[in-house]
């Protein structure tokens, strides 16, 4: 504890705001930022230092130290907060890291559209006002076999919109085994409430039978909602009712109903795969067309999970139902902007050639890449690292590991991968990951396990990233000094 007279001495030694402002460390900011911001940062730094002294904390009170504190807070105005990172975590669709990396074709399309005016809502053929929904609809229909489609802000928005349009004021039946939380506070019961649909839970956590839906069906039933349990799996003694069976049940219920009050089958597919990838193995996700073919009236899914496109929520189904969604006020509130539409359209176009899609859409390429190819990249990274750091710094090895699809897709699916494992002779794994993420100009996200750092090369994109990772480790060890 700092004594009172010592505290008073420190308080007297506190620099004036003016002294801090004129410290050389703030010059670079004074040149580029409004004076008010720099002044405010200097005041706050002095205030914080005073508070630290009063609280008995150990602080430097000289002008240079206080100026350094102000400089740190000003740096945030000059460095982008949203910026590129290198994903060496091995989680392919990493929600915290922006999910899917866009294909070059999608990047080009965005670039083209944002540099000038565009046909966003202009129909060249008819020389008249057009609809932004038109750009992706044809492709979505061709790729899924649906009659009509609409894309909105994300899949959470899509679920919200479908429930509000078709189940508000009515009942939607859902299995207790599918009342999921996706993360980021997206929970099926909450979304139901928000969209004014009455949720009718049926079955149990592990087992739901067709008869459960049948018994719960009343004249108020508007929908059988099926939710893909994206990020978890029930295994063992379980049973759920497939879309084909739900379609049958709905057809039976609809026989006795007047036109216009049908029970709909809606599947929230979450990841929404277009193609069955070999990497999915026995945990294959159902594809969108399979779900439609099995009798779903509507299917919705994300644009940036297994699809590998931009953030979007896509709804496909019959023209009659999609037309109703297009007229819902939420379609306006949740609509996509031109950058997303351009990226989505370009990504979808790649799917017209399924082989090209796997090569050109990074998410698909990373999911499908043979482990041997990942190993080659890991060996390249090991060689680059060995060029910078010596055996006195760390021991390097290329080791087999397991990567993850992420994004709430394929949770049971182990993807074979190779990592460069760094065992520390000098420094330590925790300090190193902190350096890689916080100090290196391009943050690098790795895995930390048993006091070693693992760089998973399945999600490392190219030679440039390999070189940057090597440079980052080099900078870490240089920073430790001799
Ligand atoms: C991911 C997911 C969502 C939410 O989709 P976003 O595109 O992230 O909004 C909804 N439902 C399921 C089943 C999901 O997996």
Coordinates of C-alpha atoms in Angstrom, one line a residue, residues 143-144 267 269 272-277 280 284-293 299 301:
X143 CA -29.8 -25.2 -57.8
X144 CA -32.5 -26.4 -55.5
X267 CA -37.7 -26.8 -42.3
X269 CA -32.0 -26.2 -42.3
X272 CA -28.1 -25.6 -46.0
X273 CA -25.8 -27.6 -48.2
X274 CA -26.4 -27.7 -51.9
X275 CA -24.1 -30.6 -52.6
X276 CA -23.3 -33.7 -50.6
X277 CA -19.6 -33.4 -49.9
X280 CA -19.4 -35.1 -44.6
X284 CA -24.1 -36.0 -44.2
X285 CA -26.2 -32.9 -43.9
X286 CA -29.4 -33.1 -45.8
X287 CA -29.3 -30.9 -49.0
X288 CA -31.9 -28.3 -49.7
X289 CA -33.2 -30.1 -52.7
X290 CA -33.6 -33.3 -50.7
X291 CA -35.7 -31.5 -48.2
X292 CA -37.9 -30.0 -50.9
X293 CA -38.2 -33.3 -52.7
X299 CA -36.8 -24.5 -46.5
X301 CA -30.7 -21.8 -44.6

